mmCIF file of C-alpha atoms and ligand atoms in Angstrom:
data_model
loop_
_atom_site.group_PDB
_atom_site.id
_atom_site.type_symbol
_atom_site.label_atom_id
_atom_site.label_comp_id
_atom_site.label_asym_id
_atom_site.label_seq_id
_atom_site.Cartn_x
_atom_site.Cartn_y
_atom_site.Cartn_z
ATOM 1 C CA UNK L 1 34.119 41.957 17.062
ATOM 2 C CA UNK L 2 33.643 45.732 15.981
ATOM 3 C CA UNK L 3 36.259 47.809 14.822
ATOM 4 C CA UNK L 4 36.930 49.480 18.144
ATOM 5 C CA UNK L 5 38.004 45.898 19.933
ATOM 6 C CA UNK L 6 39.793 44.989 16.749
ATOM 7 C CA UNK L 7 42.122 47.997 17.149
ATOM 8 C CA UNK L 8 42.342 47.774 21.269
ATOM 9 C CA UNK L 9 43.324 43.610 20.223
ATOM 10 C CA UNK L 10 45.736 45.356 17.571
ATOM 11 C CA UNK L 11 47.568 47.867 19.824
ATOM 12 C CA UNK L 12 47.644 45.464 22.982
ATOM 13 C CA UNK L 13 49.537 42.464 20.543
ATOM 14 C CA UNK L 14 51.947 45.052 19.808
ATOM 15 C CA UNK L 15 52.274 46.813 22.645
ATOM 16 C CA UNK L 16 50.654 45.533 26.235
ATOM 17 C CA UNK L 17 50.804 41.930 25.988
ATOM 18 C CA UNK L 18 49.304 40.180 29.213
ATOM 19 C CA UNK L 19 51.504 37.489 30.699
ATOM 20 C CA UNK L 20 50.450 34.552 32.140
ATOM 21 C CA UNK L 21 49.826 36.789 35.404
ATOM 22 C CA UNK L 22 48.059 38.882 34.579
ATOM 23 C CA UNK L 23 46.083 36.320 32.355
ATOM 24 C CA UNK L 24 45.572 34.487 35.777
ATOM 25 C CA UNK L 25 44.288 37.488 37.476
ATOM 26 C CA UNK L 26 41.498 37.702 34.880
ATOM 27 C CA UNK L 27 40.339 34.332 35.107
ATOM 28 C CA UNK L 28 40.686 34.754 38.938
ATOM 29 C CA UNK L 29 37.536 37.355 38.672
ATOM 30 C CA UNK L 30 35.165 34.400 37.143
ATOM 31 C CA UNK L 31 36.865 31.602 39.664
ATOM 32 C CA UNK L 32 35.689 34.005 42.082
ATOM 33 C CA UNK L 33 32.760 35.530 41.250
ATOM 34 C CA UNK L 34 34.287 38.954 40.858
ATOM 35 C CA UNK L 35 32.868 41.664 38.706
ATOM 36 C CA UNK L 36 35.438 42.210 35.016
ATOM 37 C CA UNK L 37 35.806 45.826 35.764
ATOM 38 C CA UNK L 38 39.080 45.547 35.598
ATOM 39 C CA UNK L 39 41.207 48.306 33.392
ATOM 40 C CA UNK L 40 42.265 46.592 29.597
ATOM 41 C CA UNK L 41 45.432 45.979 28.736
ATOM 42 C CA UNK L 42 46.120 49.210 27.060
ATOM 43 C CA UNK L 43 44.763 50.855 30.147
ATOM 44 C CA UNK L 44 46.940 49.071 32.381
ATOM 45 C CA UNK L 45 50.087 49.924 30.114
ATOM 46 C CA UNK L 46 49.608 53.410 30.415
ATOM 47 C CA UNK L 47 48.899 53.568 33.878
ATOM 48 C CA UNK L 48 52.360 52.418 33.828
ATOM 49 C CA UNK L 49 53.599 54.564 31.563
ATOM 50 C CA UNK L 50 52.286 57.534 33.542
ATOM 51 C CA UNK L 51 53.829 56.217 36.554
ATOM 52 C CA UNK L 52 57.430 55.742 35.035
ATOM 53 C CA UNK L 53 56.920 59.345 33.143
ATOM 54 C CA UNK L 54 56.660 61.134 36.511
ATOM 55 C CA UNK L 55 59.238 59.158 38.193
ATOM 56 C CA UNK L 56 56.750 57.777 40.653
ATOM 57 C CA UNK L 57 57.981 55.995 43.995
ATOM 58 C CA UNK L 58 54.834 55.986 45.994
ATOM 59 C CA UNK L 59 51.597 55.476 44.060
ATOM 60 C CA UNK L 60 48.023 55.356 45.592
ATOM 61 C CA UNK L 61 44.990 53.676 43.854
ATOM 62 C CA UNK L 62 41.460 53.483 45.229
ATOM 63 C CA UNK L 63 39.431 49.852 43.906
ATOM 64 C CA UNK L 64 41.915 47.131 43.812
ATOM 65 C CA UNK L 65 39.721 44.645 42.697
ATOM 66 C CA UNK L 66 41.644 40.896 41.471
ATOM 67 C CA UNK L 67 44.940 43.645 41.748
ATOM 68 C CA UNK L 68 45.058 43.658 37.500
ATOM 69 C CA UNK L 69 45.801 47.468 37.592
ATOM 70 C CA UNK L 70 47.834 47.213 40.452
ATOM 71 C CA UNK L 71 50.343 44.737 39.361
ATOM 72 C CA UNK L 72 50.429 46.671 35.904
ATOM 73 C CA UNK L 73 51.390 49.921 37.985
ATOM 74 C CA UNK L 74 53.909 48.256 40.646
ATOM 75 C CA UNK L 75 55.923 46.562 37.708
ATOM 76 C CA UNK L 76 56.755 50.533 36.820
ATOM 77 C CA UNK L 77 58.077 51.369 40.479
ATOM 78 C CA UNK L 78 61.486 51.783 40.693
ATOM 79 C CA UNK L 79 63.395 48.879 43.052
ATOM 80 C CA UNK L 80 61.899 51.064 46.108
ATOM 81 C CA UNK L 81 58.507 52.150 44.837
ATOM 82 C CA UNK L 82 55.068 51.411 46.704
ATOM 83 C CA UNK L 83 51.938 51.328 45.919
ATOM 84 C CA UNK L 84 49.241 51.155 48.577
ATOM 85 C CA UNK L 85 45.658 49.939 46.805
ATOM 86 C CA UNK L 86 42.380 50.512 48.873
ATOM 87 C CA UNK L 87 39.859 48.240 48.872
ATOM 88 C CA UNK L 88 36.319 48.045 50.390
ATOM 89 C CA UNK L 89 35.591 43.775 50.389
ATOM 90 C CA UNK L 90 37.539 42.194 51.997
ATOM 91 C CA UNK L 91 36.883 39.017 49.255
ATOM 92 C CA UNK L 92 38.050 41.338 46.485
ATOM 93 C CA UNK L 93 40.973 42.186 48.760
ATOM 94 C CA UNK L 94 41.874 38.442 49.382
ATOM 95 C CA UNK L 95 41.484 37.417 45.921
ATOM 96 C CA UNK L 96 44.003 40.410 44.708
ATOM 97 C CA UNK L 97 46.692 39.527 47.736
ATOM 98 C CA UNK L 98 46.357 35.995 46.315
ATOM 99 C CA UNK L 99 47.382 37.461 42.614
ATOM 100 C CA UNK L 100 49.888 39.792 44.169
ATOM 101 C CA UNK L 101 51.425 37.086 45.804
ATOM 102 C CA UNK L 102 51.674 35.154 42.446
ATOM 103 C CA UNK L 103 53.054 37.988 40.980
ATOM 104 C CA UNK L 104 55.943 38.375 42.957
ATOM 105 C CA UNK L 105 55.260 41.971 44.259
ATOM 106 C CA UNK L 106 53.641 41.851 47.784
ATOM 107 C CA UNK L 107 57.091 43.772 49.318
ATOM 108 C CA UNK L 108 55.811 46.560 46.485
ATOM 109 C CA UNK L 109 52.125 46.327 47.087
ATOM 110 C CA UNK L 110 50.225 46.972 50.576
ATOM 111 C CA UNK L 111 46.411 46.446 50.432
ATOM 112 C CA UNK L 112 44.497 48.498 52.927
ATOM 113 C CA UNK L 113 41.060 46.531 53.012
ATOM 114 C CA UNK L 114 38.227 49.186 54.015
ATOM 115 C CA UNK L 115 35.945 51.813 52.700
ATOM 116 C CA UNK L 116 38.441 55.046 50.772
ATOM 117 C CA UNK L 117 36.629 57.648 52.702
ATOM 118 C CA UNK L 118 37.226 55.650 55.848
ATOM 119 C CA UNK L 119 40.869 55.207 55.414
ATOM 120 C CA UNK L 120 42.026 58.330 53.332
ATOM 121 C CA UNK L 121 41.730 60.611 56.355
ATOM 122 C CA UNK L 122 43.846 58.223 58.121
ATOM 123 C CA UNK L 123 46.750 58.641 55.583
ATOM 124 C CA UNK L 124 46.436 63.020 55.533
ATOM 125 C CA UNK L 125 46.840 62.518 58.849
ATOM 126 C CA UNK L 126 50.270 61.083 58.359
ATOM 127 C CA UNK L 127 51.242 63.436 55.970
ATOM 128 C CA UNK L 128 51.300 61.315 53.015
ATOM 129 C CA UNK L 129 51.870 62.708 49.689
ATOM 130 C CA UNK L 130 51.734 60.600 46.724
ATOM 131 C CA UNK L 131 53.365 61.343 43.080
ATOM 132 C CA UNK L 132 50.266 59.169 41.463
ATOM 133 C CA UNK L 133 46.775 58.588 42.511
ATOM 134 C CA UNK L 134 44.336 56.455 40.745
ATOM 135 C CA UNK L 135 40.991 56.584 41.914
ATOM 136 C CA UNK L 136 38.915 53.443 40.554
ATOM 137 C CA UNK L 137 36.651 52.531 43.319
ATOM 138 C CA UNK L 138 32.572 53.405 43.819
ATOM 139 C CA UNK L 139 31.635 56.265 41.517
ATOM 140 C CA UNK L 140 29.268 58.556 43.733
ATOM 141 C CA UNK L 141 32.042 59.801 45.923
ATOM 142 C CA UNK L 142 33.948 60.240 42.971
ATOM 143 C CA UNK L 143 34.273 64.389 43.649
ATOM 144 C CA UNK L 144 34.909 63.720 47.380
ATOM 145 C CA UNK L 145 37.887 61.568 46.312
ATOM 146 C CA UNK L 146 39.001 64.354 44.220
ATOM 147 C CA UNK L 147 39.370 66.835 47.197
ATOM 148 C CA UNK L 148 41.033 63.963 49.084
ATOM 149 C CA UNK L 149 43.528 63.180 46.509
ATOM 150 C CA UNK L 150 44.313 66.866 46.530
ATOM 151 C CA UNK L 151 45.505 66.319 50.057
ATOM 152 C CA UNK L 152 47.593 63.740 49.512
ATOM 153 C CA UNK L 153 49.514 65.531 46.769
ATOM 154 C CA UNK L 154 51.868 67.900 45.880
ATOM 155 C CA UNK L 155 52.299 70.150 42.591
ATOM 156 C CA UNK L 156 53.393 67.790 39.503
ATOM 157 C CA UNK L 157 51.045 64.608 41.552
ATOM 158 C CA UNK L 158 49.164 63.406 38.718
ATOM 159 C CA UNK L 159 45.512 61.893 38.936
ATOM 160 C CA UNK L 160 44.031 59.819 37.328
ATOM 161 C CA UNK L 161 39.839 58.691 37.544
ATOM 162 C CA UNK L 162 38.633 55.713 35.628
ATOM 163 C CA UNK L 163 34.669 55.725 34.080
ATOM 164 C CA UNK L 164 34.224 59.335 34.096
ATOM 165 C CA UNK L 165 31.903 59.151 30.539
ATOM 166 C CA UNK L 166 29.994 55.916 30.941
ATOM 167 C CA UNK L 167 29.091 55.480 27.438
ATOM 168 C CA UNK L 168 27.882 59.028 26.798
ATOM 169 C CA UNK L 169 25.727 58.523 29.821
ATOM 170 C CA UNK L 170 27.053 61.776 31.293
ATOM 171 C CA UNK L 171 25.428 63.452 28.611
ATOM 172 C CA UNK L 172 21.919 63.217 29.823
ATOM 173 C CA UNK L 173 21.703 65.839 32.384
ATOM 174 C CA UNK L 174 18.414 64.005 33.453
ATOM 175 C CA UNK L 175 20.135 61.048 34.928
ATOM 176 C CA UNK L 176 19.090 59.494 37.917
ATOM 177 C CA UNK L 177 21.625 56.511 37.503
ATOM 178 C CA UNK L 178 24.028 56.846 40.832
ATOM 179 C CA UNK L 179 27.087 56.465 38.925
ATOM 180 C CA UNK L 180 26.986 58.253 36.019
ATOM 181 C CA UNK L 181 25.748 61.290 38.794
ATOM 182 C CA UNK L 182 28.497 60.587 40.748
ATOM 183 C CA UNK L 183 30.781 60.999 37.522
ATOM 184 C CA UNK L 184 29.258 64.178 36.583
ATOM 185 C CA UNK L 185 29.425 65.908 40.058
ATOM 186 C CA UNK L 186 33.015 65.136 39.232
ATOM 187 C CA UNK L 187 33.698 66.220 35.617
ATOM 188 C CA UNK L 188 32.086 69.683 36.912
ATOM 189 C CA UNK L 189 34.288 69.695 39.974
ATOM 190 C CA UNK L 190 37.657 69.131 38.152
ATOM 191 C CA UNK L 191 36.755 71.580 35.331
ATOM 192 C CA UNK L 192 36.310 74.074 38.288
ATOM 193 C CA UNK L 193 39.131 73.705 40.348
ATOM 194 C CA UNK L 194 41.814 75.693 39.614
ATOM 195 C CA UNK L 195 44.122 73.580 41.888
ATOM 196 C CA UNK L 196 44.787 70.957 38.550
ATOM 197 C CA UNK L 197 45.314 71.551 35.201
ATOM 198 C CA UNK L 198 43.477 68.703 33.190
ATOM 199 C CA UNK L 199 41.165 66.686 30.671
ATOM 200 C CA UNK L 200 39.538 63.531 29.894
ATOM 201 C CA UNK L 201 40.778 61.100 27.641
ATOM 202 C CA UNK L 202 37.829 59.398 25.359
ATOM 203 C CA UNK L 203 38.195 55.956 25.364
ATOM 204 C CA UNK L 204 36.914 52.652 23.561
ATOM 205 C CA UNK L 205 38.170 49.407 22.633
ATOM 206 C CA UNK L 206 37.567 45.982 24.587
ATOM 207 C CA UNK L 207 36.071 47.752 27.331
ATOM 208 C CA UNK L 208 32.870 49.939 27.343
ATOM 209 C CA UNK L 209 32.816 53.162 25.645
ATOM 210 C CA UNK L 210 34.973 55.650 28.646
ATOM 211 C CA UNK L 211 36.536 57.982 29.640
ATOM 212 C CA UNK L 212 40.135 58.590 31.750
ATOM 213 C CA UNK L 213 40.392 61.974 33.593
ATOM 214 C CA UNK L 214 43.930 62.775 33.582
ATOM 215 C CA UNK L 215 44.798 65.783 36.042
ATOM 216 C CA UNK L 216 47.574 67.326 37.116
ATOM 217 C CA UNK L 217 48.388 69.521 40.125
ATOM 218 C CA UNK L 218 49.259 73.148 39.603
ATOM 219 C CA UNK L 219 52.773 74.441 40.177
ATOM 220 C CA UNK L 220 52.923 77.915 42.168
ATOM 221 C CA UNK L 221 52.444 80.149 39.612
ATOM 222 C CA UNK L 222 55.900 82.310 39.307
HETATM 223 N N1 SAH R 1 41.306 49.043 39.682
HETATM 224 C C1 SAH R 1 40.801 47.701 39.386
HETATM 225 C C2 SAH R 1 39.301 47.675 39.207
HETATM 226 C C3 SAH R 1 38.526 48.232 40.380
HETATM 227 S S1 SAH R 1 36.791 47.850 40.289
HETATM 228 C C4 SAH R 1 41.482 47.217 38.113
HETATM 229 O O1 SAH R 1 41.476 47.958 37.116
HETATM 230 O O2 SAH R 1 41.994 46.092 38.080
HETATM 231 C C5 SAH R 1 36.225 48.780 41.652
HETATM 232 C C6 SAH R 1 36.603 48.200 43.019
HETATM 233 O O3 SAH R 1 36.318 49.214 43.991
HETATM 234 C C7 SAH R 1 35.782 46.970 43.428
HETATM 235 O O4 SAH R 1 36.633 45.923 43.803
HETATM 236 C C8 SAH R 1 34.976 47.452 44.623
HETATM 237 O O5 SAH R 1 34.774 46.471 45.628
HETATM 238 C C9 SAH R 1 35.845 48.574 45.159
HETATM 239 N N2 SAH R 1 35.130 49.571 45.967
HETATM 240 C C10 SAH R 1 33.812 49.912 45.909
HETATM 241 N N3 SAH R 1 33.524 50.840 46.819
HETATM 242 C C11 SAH R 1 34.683 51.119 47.477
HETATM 243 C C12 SAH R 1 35.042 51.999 48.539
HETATM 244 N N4 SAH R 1 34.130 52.786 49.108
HETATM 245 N N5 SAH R 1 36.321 52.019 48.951
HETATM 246 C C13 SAH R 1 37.251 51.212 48.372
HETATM 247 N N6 SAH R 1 36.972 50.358 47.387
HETATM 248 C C14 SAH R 1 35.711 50.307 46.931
HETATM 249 C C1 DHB R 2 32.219 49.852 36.764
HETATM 250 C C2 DHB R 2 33.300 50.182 37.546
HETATM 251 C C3 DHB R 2 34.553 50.264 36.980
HETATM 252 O O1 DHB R 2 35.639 50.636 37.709
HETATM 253 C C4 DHB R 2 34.751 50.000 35.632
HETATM 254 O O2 DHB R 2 36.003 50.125 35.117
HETATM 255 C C5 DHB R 2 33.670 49.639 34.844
HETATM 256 C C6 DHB R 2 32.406 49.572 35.411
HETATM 257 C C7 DHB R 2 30.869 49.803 37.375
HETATM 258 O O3 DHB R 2 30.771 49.864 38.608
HETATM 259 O O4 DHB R 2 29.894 49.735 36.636
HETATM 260 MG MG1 MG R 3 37.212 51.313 36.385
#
């Protein structure tokens, strides 16, 4: 194990131990077939955190997956916090309700199985505004999302975007890889729009070499 997991192992013993939940969810991937792209531990944790440091009630997140992240993010909802999760396959989408269900939280959760760009439209239209919005699903629309998300929010809305450095890969301005594209089309997008104030967050440990781009939405300026 290198140094980096070591540490990630270190900080999750002490601080974002999995239950036997959220242990189940991640063995639920291999019962299943489904890909481990879930968030770590850590990840999860401060998802969480974010959530309970902006007083969230109604949280979005694009790419449920087995519902790992999502169960990490509900248990910070206050008593009448939501969060609806997005999800493209409807297998995926089974396998998380499954979890959620085991979890205790479907009255918290709501999946909406279908593409994001196919339902996000439907949920402007109904004037939703969300206080947190993590966008984890396919990386090429990754700087479409973005301008969604900006309609479903409101000044102080934070947003968050998982895999925006793909181990340096974002670096090579050469790449023809979809997703790390799709990433950088993004990092250039948020670093231009002067609707968010924000940055990435570097990250290693038990996952791949990452990054977390943590955004927040611009206050009127006084
Ligand atoms: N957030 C999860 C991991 C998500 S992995 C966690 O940390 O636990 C990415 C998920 O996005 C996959 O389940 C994939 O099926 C889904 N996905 C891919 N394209 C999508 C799309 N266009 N709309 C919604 N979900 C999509
Ligand atoms: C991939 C997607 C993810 O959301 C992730 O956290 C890691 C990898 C991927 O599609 O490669
Ligand atoms: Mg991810």
């Amino acid at each position: 194990m290198d140094i980096y997991t070591q540490t990630d192992r270190y900080i999750a013993d002490l601080l974002a131990n999995e239950d036997d939940i959220l242990n189940q969810v991640i063995r639920s991937l291999d019962d299943n077939g489904l890909p481990q792209h879930s968030v770590s531990a850590n990840q999860g944790k401060f998802l969480q955190s974010m959530l309970m440091a902006c007083n969230a009630r109604k949280v979005l997140e694009l790419g449920t997956l087995g519902g790992y992240s999502t169960i990490w993010m509900a248990r910070g909802l206050p008593k009448d916090g939501k969060v609806i999760t997005i999800e493209s396959d409807a297998r995926h989408a089974e396998v998380a309700q499954k979890n959620i269900n085991l979890a205790g939280l479907a009255d918290k959760i709501e999946i909406k199985t279908g593409k994001a760009l196919d339902i996000l439209p439907g949920l402007i239209a109904k004037n939703g505004v969300f206080d947190l919005i993590f966008v984890d699903a396919d990386k090429p629309p990754y700087a479409e999302y973005l301008e969604l998300a900006l309609q479903l929010s409101r000044p102080g809305t934070i947003l968050l975007f998982d895999n925006v450095i793909r181990e340096g890969k974002v670096l090579d301005k050469q790449s023809t890889d979809e997703k790390v594209c799709g990433v950088q089309r993004f990092n250039t997008a948020l670093a231009a729009d002067a609707r968010v104030t924000a940055t990435i967050l570097q990250t290693v440990g038990a996952k791949e070499h990452d990054g977390i781009a943590v955004a927040v939405v611009n206050y009127p300026k006084s």
